[in-house]
PDB file of C-alpha atoms in Angstrom:
ATOM      1  CA  MET A   1      -0.893 -17.804  81.353  1.00  0.00           C
ATOM      2  CA  ARG A   2       1.503 -15.788  83.456  1.00  0.00           C
ATOM      3  CA  SER A   3       1.897 -12.102  84.270  1.00  0.00           C
ATOM      4  CA  PHE A   4       5.375 -10.611  84.167  1.00  0.00           C
ATOM      5  CA  TYR A   5       4.826  -7.251  85.881  1.00  0.00           C
ATOM      6  CA  ARG A   6       6.535  -7.554  89.219  1.00  0.00           C
ATOM      7  CA  CYS A   7       9.075  -5.812  91.428  1.00  0.00           C
ATOM      8  CA  VAL A   8      12.238  -7.552  92.576  1.00  0.00           C
ATOM      9  CA  SER A   9      14.701  -6.981  95.386  1.00  0.00           C
ATOM     10  CA  ARG A  10      17.183  -4.196  94.763  1.00  0.00           C
ATOM     11  CA  MET A  11      20.527  -5.397  93.452  1.00  0.00           C
ATOM     12  CA  THR A  12      23.427  -4.056  91.465  1.00  0.00           C
ATOM     13  CA  LYS A  13      24.175  -5.296  87.970  1.00  0.00           C
ATOM     14  CA  ILE A  14      22.827  -8.762  87.177  1.00  0.00           C
ATOM     15  CA  PRO A  15      24.759 -10.647  84.490  1.00  0.00           C
ATOM     16  CA  ASP A  16      22.943 -11.539  81.298  1.00  0.00           C
ATOM     17  CA  ILE A  17      21.284 -14.941  81.421  1.00  0.00           C
ATOM     18  CA  VAL A  18      22.125 -17.171  78.471  1.00  0.00           C
ATOM     19  CA  LEU A  19      20.131 -20.266  77.561  1.00  0.00           C
ATOM     20  CA  ASN A  20      22.520 -22.069  75.261  1.00  0.00           C
ATOM     21  CA  ALA A  21      21.296 -23.934  72.201  1.00  0.00           C
ATOM     22  CA  ASN A  22      21.537 -27.715  71.929  1.00  0.00           C
ATOM     23  CA  VAL A  23      23.533 -27.378  68.711  1.00  0.00           C
ATOM     24  CA  SER A  24      26.746 -25.594  67.857  1.00  0.00           C
ATOM     25  CA  PRO A  25      26.684 -23.179  66.225  1.00  0.00           C
ATOM     26  CA  PRO A  26      23.113 -22.265  67.201  1.00  0.00           C
ATOM     27  CA  SER A  27      20.511 -21.959  64.476  1.00  0.00           C
ATOM     28  CA  GLY A  28      19.958 -18.412  65.670  1.00  0.00           C
ATOM     29  CA  VAL A  29      19.860 -16.070  68.650  1.00  0.00           C
ATOM     30  CA  LEU A  30      16.982 -14.318  70.413  1.00  0.00           C
ATOM     31  CA  ILE A  31      17.887 -11.315  72.586  1.00  0.00           C
ATOM     32  CA  PHE A  32      14.842 -10.666  74.770  1.00  0.00           C
ATOM     33  CA  LEU A  33      14.324  -7.670  77.094  1.00  0.00           C
ATOM     34  CA  HIS A  34      12.058  -7.992  80.150  1.00  0.00           C
ATOM     35  CA  GLY A  35       9.396  -5.551  81.257  1.00  0.00           C
ATOM     36  CA  LEU A  36       9.464  -2.789  83.853  1.00  0.00           C
ATOM     37  CA  GLY A  37      10.408  -4.006  87.347  1.00  0.00           C
ATOM     38  CA  ASP A  38      11.341  -7.508  86.226  1.00  0.00           C
ATOM     39  CA  THR A  39      14.676  -9.236  85.545  1.00  0.00           C
ATOM     40  CA  GLY A  40      15.909 -11.648  82.900  1.00  0.00           C
ATOM     41  CA  HIS A  41      15.277 -14.492  85.363  1.00  0.00           C
ATOM     42  CA  GLY A  42      11.494 -14.350  84.985  1.00  0.00           C
ATOM     43  CA  TRP A  43      11.667 -14.918  81.254  1.00  0.00           C
ATOM     44  CA  ALA A  44      14.482 -17.464  81.609  1.00  0.00           C
ATOM     45  CA  GLU A  45      12.070 -19.633  83.579  1.00  0.00           C
ATOM     46  CA  GLU A  46       9.401 -19.215  80.910  1.00  0.00           C
ATOM     47  CA  PHE A  47      11.660 -19.993  77.958  1.00  0.00           C
ATOM     48  CA  ASP A  48      13.212 -22.947  79.778  1.00  0.00           C
ATOM     49  CA  SER A  49       9.730 -24.310  80.463  1.00  0.00           C
ATOM     50  CA  LEU A  50       8.783 -23.907  76.818  1.00  0.00           C
ATOM     51  CA  ARG A  51      11.886 -25.828  75.775  1.00  0.00           C
ATOM     52  CA  ARG A  52      11.222 -28.664  78.203  1.00  0.00           C
ATOM     53  CA  ARG A  53       7.652 -28.966  76.925  1.00  0.00           C
ATOM     54  CA  GLY A  54       8.835 -29.035  73.316  1.00  0.00           C
ATOM     55  CA  LYS A  55       7.215 -25.685  72.529  1.00  0.00           C
ATOM     56  CA  MET A  56      10.363 -23.736  71.665  1.00  0.00           C
ATOM     57  CA  ASN A  57      13.183 -24.542  69.277  1.00  0.00           C
ATOM     58  CA  PRO A  58      16.118 -25.702  71.468  1.00  0.00           C
ATOM     59  CA  GLY A  59      18.514 -24.824  68.656  1.00  0.00           C
ATOM     60  CA  VAL A  60      18.011 -21.115  69.370  1.00  0.00           C
ATOM     61  CA  LYS A  61      20.291 -19.443  71.907  1.00  0.00           C
ATOM     62  CA  VAL A  62      18.364 -17.036  74.146  1.00  0.00           C
ATOM     63  CA  ILE A  63      20.044 -14.043  75.792  1.00  0.00           C
ATOM     64  CA  LEU A  64      18.156 -12.344  78.628  1.00  0.00           C
ATOM     65  CA  PRO A  65      19.697  -9.102  79.917  1.00  0.00           C
ATOM     66  CA  THR A  66      18.527  -7.350  83.076  1.00  0.00           C
ATOM     67  CA  ALA A  67      18.030  -3.594  83.266  1.00  0.00           C
ATOM     68  CA  SER A  68      19.680  -1.443  85.909  1.00  0.00           C
ATOM     69  CA  PHE A  69      17.786   0.408  88.625  1.00  0.00           C
ATOM     70  CA  ILE A  70      16.812   3.950  87.667  1.00  0.00           C
ATOM     71  CA  PRO A  71      14.469   6.448  89.381  1.00  0.00           C
ATOM     72  CA  LEU A  72      11.070   6.488  87.655  1.00  0.00           C
ATOM     73  CA  SER A  73       9.214   9.757  87.225  1.00  0.00           C
ATOM     74  CA  ARG A  74       5.801   8.101  87.354  1.00  0.00           C
ATOM     75  CA  GLU A  75       6.719   6.489  90.690  1.00  0.00           C
ATOM     76  CA  GLN A  76       7.827   9.822  92.234  1.00  0.00           C
ATOM     77  CA  GLY A  77      11.479   8.919  91.720  1.00  0.00           C
ATOM     78  CA  TYR A  78      11.285   5.456  93.270  1.00  0.00           C
ATOM     79  CA  PRO A  79      14.012   3.295  91.668  1.00  0.00           C
ATOM     80  CA  MET A  80      12.981   0.270  89.628  1.00  0.00           C
ATOM     81  CA  ARG A  81      14.666  -1.885  87.041  1.00  0.00           C
ATOM     82  CA  ALA A  82      13.828  -0.174  83.772  1.00  0.00           C
ATOM     83  CA  TRP A  83      15.335   0.327  80.338  1.00  0.00           C
ATOM     84  CA  TYR A  84      14.439   4.026  80.434  1.00  0.00           C
ATOM     85  CA  ASP A  85      12.405   6.502  82.482  1.00  0.00           C
ATOM     86  CA  ALA A  86       8.611   6.264  82.386  1.00  0.00           C
ATOM     87  CA  HIS A  87       6.341   9.250  82.993  1.00  0.00           C
ATOM     88  CA  GLY A  88       2.929   7.589  82.977  1.00  0.00           C
ATOM     89  CA  PHE A  89       0.725   4.916  81.431  1.00  0.00           C
ATOM     90  CA  ARG A  90      -0.253   6.825  78.281  1.00  0.00           C
ATOM     91  CA  HIS A  91       2.701   5.409  76.452  1.00  0.00           C
ATOM     92  CA  LEU A  92       2.271   7.320  73.195  1.00  0.00           C
ATOM     93  CA  GLU A  93       1.133  10.609  74.743  1.00  0.00           C
ATOM     94  CA  ASP A  94       3.254  11.040  77.884  1.00  0.00           C
ATOM     95  CA  PRO A  95       6.667  12.764  77.786  1.00  0.00           C
ATOM     96  CA  GLN A  96       9.296  10.500  76.250  1.00  0.00           C
ATOM     97  CA  ASP A  97      12.729   9.777  77.695  1.00  0.00           C
ATOM     98  CA  SER A  98      14.329  10.049  74.272  1.00  0.00           C
ATOM     99  CA  GLU A  99      17.882   9.909  75.615  1.00  0.00           C
ATOM    100  CA  GLY A 100      17.115   6.815  77.696  1.00  0.00           C
ATOM    101  CA  ILE A 101      15.328   5.075  74.818  1.00  0.00           C
ATOM    102  CA  LYS A 102      18.230   5.694  72.447  1.00  0.00           C
ATOM    103  CA  LYS A 103      20.729   4.526  75.089  1.00  0.00           C
ATOM    104  CA  ALA A 104      18.790   1.305  75.683  1.00  0.00           C
ATOM    105  CA  SER A 105      18.582   0.733  71.931  1.00  0.00           C
ATOM    106  CA  SER A 106      22.339   1.215  71.608  1.00  0.00           C
ATOM    107  CA  GLU A 107      22.919  -1.308  74.389  1.00  0.00           C
ATOM    108  CA  LEU A 108      20.687  -3.796  72.600  1.00  0.00           C
ATOM    109  CA  LEU A 109      22.598  -3.296  69.346  1.00  0.00           C
ATOM    110  CA  LYS A 110      25.851  -3.834  71.279  1.00  0.00           C
ATOM    111  CA  LEU A 111      24.552  -7.290  72.217  1.00  0.00           C
ATOM    112  CA  VAL A 112      23.832  -7.944  68.533  1.00  0.00           C
ATOM    113  CA  SER A 113      27.374  -6.848  67.721  1.00  0.00           C
ATOM    114  CA  ASP A 114      28.757  -9.161  70.406  1.00  0.00           C
ATOM    115  CA  GLN A 115      27.100 -12.090  68.640  1.00  0.00           C
ATOM    116  CA  GLU A 116      28.579 -11.033  65.312  1.00  0.00           C
ATOM    117  CA  SER A 117      32.032 -11.003  66.904  1.00  0.00           C
ATOM    118  CA  ILE A 118      31.668 -14.726  67.650  1.00  0.00           C
ATOM    119  CA  GLY A 119      30.458 -15.598  64.183  1.00  0.00           C
ATOM    120  CA  ILE A 120      26.680 -15.130  64.381  1.00  0.00           C
ATOM    121  CA  PRO A 121      25.615 -12.448  61.861  1.00  0.00           C
ATOM    122  CA  PRO A 122      22.679 -10.054  62.398  1.00  0.00           C
ATOM    123  CA  GLU A 123      20.694 -12.077  59.850  1.00  0.00           C
ATOM    124  CA  LYS A 124      20.572 -14.845  62.484  1.00  0.00           C
ATOM    125  CA  VAL A 125      19.666 -12.595  65.421  1.00  0.00           C
ATOM    126  CA  LEU A 126      16.171 -11.643  66.558  1.00  0.00           C
ATOM    127  CA  VAL A 127      15.491  -8.901  69.083  1.00  0.00           C
ATOM    128  CA  GLY A 128      12.418  -8.852  71.256  1.00  0.00           C
ATOM    129  CA  GLY A 129      10.882  -8.117  74.583  1.00  0.00           C
ATOM    130  CA  PHE A 130       7.856  -7.715  76.798  1.00  0.00           C
ATOM    131  CA  SER A 131       6.193  -4.377  77.629  1.00  0.00           C
ATOM    132  CA  GLN A 132       8.913  -1.724  78.041  1.00  0.00           C
ATOM    133  CA  GLY A 133      11.482  -4.217  76.756  1.00  0.00           C
ATOM    134  CA  ALA A 134       9.273  -4.713  73.700  1.00  0.00           C
ATOM    135  CA  ALA A 135       9.163  -0.945  73.192  1.00  0.00           C
ATOM    136  CA  VAL A 136      12.966  -0.765  73.109  1.00  0.00           C
ATOM    137  CA  SER A 137      13.151  -3.711  70.719  1.00  0.00           C
ATOM    138  CA  LEU A 138      10.501  -2.315  68.362  1.00  0.00           C
ATOM    139  CA  TYR A 139      12.208   1.089  68.287  1.00  0.00           C
ATOM    140  CA  THR A 140      15.500  -0.659  67.544  1.00  0.00           C
ATOM    141  CA  ALA A 141      14.032  -2.826  64.783  1.00  0.00           C
ATOM    142  CA  VAL A 142      12.585   0.129  62.866  1.00  0.00           C
ATOM    143  CA  THR A 143      15.553   2.481  63.301  1.00  0.00           C
ATOM    144  CA  THR A 144      18.585   0.236  62.798  1.00  0.00           C
ATOM    145  CA  ASN A 145      20.238  -0.362  59.436  1.00  0.00           C
ATOM    146  CA  LEU A 146      21.175  -3.906  60.432  1.00  0.00           C
ATOM    147  CA  PRO A 147      19.475  -6.775  58.555  1.00  0.00           C
ATOM    148  CA  LEU A 148      18.097  -8.426  61.692  1.00  0.00           C
ATOM    149  CA  ALA A 149      16.316 -11.769  61.373  1.00  0.00           C
ATOM    150  CA  GLY A 150      13.252 -10.318  63.050  1.00  0.00           C
ATOM    151  CA  ALA A 151      11.645  -8.718  66.090  1.00  0.00           C
ATOM    152  CA  VAL A 152       9.322 -10.307  68.676  1.00  0.00           C
ATOM    153  CA  ILE A 153       7.174  -7.636  70.329  1.00  0.00           C
ATOM    154  CA  LEU A 154       4.887  -8.693  73.205  1.00  0.00           C
ATOM    155  CA  SER A 155       2.546  -6.239  74.941  1.00  0.00           C
ATOM    156  CA  GLY A 156       4.581  -3.359  73.568  1.00  0.00           C
ATOM    157  CA  TRP A 157       4.353  -0.115  71.616  1.00  0.00           C
ATOM    158  CA  LEU A 158       6.523   2.112  69.437  1.00  0.00           C
ATOM    159  CA  PRO A 159       8.086   4.862  71.588  1.00  0.00           C
ATOM    160  CA  MET A 160       8.963   8.297  70.186  1.00  0.00           C
ATOM    161  CA  ILE A 161       6.451   7.699  67.421  1.00  0.00           C
ATOM    162  CA  LYS A 162       5.888  11.445  66.987  1.00  0.00           C
ATOM    163  CA  HIS A 163       9.592  11.982  66.375  1.00  0.00           C
ATOM    164  CA  LEU A 164      10.058   9.291  63.747  1.00  0.00           C
ATOM    165  CA  SER A 165       9.891   9.993  60.029  1.00  0.00           C
ATOM    166  CA  GLN A 166       8.077   7.500  57.844  1.00  0.00           C
ATOM    167  CA  HIS A 167      10.869   7.848  55.305  1.00  0.00           C
ATOM    168  CA  SER A 168      13.591   6.859  57.794  1.00  0.00           C
ATOM    169  CA  ILE A 169      11.963   3.621  58.997  1.00  0.00           C
ATOM    170  CA  ASN A 170      13.637   0.276  58.295  1.00  0.00           C
ATOM    171  CA  THR A 171      10.868  -1.654  56.551  1.00  0.00           C
ATOM    172  CA  GLN A 172      12.968  -4.775  55.989  1.00  0.00           C
ATOM    173  CA  VAL A 173      13.095  -6.284  59.492  1.00  0.00           C
ATOM    174  CA  PRO A 174      10.204  -8.782  59.920  1.00  0.00           C
ATOM    175  CA  ILE A 175       8.108  -7.988  62.995  1.00  0.00           C
ATOM    176  CA  PHE A 176       5.649 -10.061  65.007  1.00  0.00           C
ATOM    177  CA  GLN A 177       3.655  -8.036  67.533  1.00  0.00           C
ATOM    178  CA  GLY A 178       1.416  -9.912  69.964  1.00  0.00           C
ATOM    179  CA  HIS A 179      -0.888  -8.085  72.354  1.00  0.00           C
ATOM    180  CA  GLY A 180      -3.607  -8.943  74.868  1.00  0.00           C
ATOM    181  CA  ALA A 181      -6.958  -7.462  73.883  1.00  0.00           C
ATOM    182  CA  GLU A 182      -7.694  -6.900  77.590  1.00  0.00           C
ATOM    183  CA  ASP A 183      -4.301  -5.397  78.479  1.00  0.00           C
ATOM    184  CA  GLU A 184      -4.859  -2.813  81.213  1.00  0.00           C
ATOM    185  CA  ARG A 185      -1.295  -1.459  81.353  1.00  0.00           C
ATOM    186  CA  VAL A 186      -0.486  -1.131  77.665  1.00  0.00           C
ATOM    187  CA  THR A 187      -3.789  -0.741  75.887  1.00  0.00           C
ATOM    188  CA  LYS A 188      -4.554  -2.392  72.582  1.00  0.00           C
ATOM    189  CA  GLU A 189      -5.118   1.139  71.252  1.00  0.00           C
ATOM    190  CA  ASP A 190      -1.415   1.881  71.841  1.00  0.00           C
ATOM    191  CA  ALA A 191      -0.529  -1.307  69.974  1.00  0.00           C
ATOM    192  CA  GLU A 192      -2.916  -0.472  67.136  1.00  0.00           C
ATOM    193  CA  LYS A 193      -1.621   3.102  66.765  1.00  0.00           C
ATOM    194  CA  SER A 194       1.939   1.753  66.647  1.00  0.00           C
ATOM    195  CA  SER A 195       0.819  -0.767  64.057  1.00  0.00           C
ATOM    196  CA  GLN A 196      -0.870   1.881  61.927  1.00  0.00           C
ATOM    197  CA  PHE A 197       2.306   3.964  61.846  1.00  0.00           C
ATOM    198  CA  ILE A 198       4.499   1.005  60.876  1.00  0.00           C
ATOM    199  CA  VAL A 199       2.088  -0.146  58.159  1.00  0.00           C
ATOM    200  CA  SER A 200       1.913   3.419  56.807  1.00  0.00           C
ATOM    201  CA  THR A 201       5.649   3.262  56.065  1.00  0.00           C
ATOM    202  CA  GLY A 202       5.075   0.468  53.570  1.00  0.00           C
ATOM    203  CA  HIS A 203       6.341  -2.276  55.869  1.00  0.00           C
ATOM    204  CA  SER A 204       5.200  -5.508  54.244  1.00  0.00           C
ATOM    205  CA  ASN A 205       6.477  -8.106  56.723  1.00  0.00           C
ATOM    206  CA  TYR A 206       4.699  -6.989  59.870  1.00  0.00           C
ATOM    207  CA  GLU A 207       1.892  -8.583  61.873  1.00  0.00           C
ATOM    208  CA  LEU A 208      -0.101  -7.372  64.866  1.00  0.00           C
ATOM    209  CA  LYS A 209      -2.078 -10.175  66.485  1.00  0.00           C
ATOM    210  CA  LEU A 210      -4.530  -9.511  69.317  1.00  0.00           C
ATOM    211  CA  TYR A 211      -5.340 -12.261  71.832  1.00  0.00           C
ATOM    212  CA  GLU A 212      -8.825 -12.254  73.314  1.00  0.00           C
ATOM    213  CA  ASP A 213      -9.193 -12.474  77.119  1.00  0.00           C
ATOM    214  CA  LEU A 214      -5.470 -11.786  77.593  1.00  0.00           C
ATOM    215  CA  GLY A 215      -4.282  -8.955  79.823  1.00  0.00           C
ATOM    216  CA  HIS A 216      -0.745  -7.678  80.444  1.00  0.00           C
ATOM    217  CA  SER A 217       0.814 -11.111  80.254  1.00  0.00           C
ATOM    218  CA  ALA A 218       1.762 -13.839  77.801  1.00  0.00           C
ATOM    219  CA  SER A 219      -0.228 -16.989  77.023  1.00  0.00           C
ATOM    220  CA  ASP A 220       0.761 -20.381  75.630  1.00  0.00           C
ATOM    221  CA  HIS A 221      -1.109 -19.535  72.428  1.00  0.00           C
ATOM    222  CA  GLU A 222       0.863 -16.315  71.966  1.00  0.00           C
ATOM    223  CA  LEU A 223       4.188 -17.978  72.776  1.00  0.00           C
ATOM    224  CA  SER A 224       3.400 -20.789  70.335  1.00  0.00           C
ATOM    225  CA  ASP A 225       2.961 -18.131  67.643  1.00  0.00           C
ATOM    226  CA  VAL A 226       6.285 -16.603  68.713  1.00  0.00           C
ATOM    227  CA  ASN A 227       8.017 -19.961  68.309  1.00  0.00           C
ATOM    228  CA  GLN A 228       6.524 -20.376  64.833  1.00  0.00           C
ATOM    229  CA  PHE A 229       7.659 -16.866  63.849  1.00  0.00           C
ATOM    230  CA  ILE A 230      11.201 -17.508  65.104  1.00  0.00           C
ATOM    231  CA  ASN A 231      11.439 -20.815  63.247  1.00  0.00           C
ATOM    232  CA  THR A 232      10.110 -19.270  60.046  1.00  0.00           C
ATOM    233  CA  ARG A 233      12.563 -16.404  60.210  1.00  0.00           C
ATOM    234  CA  LEU A 234      15.593 -18.586  60.913  1.00  0.00           C
ATOM    235  CA  LEU A 235      14.703 -21.096  58.203  1.00  0.00           C
ATOM    236  CA  SER A 236      14.483 -18.298  55.642  1.00  0.00           C
ATOM    237  CA  THR A 237      17.901 -16.800  56.405  1.00  0.00           C
TER     238      THR A 237
END
């Protein structure tokens, strides 16, 4: 088990990290967004370790972008790497940076488009992330018209939930949402409320799975379930 909430030294733009597949073309692509204060490097280490231990499909290319530094309202303007501004820890109740969320979602979809330009269609691309990165990916999955292969949501929530219409939600993108039952930063209640909204839209290929004794981190059990979800989605497309 490993926690991914951490601050890193201030830098300018960090290039996307790409873990290439062991086959060409790859069986699919996972674009995974890190959490607040982290970089793509933290998750690159985790995914590389999973591959070496035979716990992640090496035929999947993994793309790990890094967010830019922005001043955070909840940190009195202190700059951190973040996909959008954060006002507090009540993720569904606090003011929402709607412009920043939509911008981050557009940037994620640009990465999907980049894959299509080299011959990998959206049907072979999964989006995902941890914490704030998961929030961006979940928002993207339910608002895009693209037929994505799926979404991997870890310790996340659905931002701007009060501004979304049930009738405008994409119910076709398969979603796996994993969450620690003891998460102190993103409560399971936030995950459950997000889940209730998504299920209320008629989404039939969605799963929220809670992991006992897990906080704001990812466990081998959860990541094993992620690997199974990815393999299932790519085999069915």
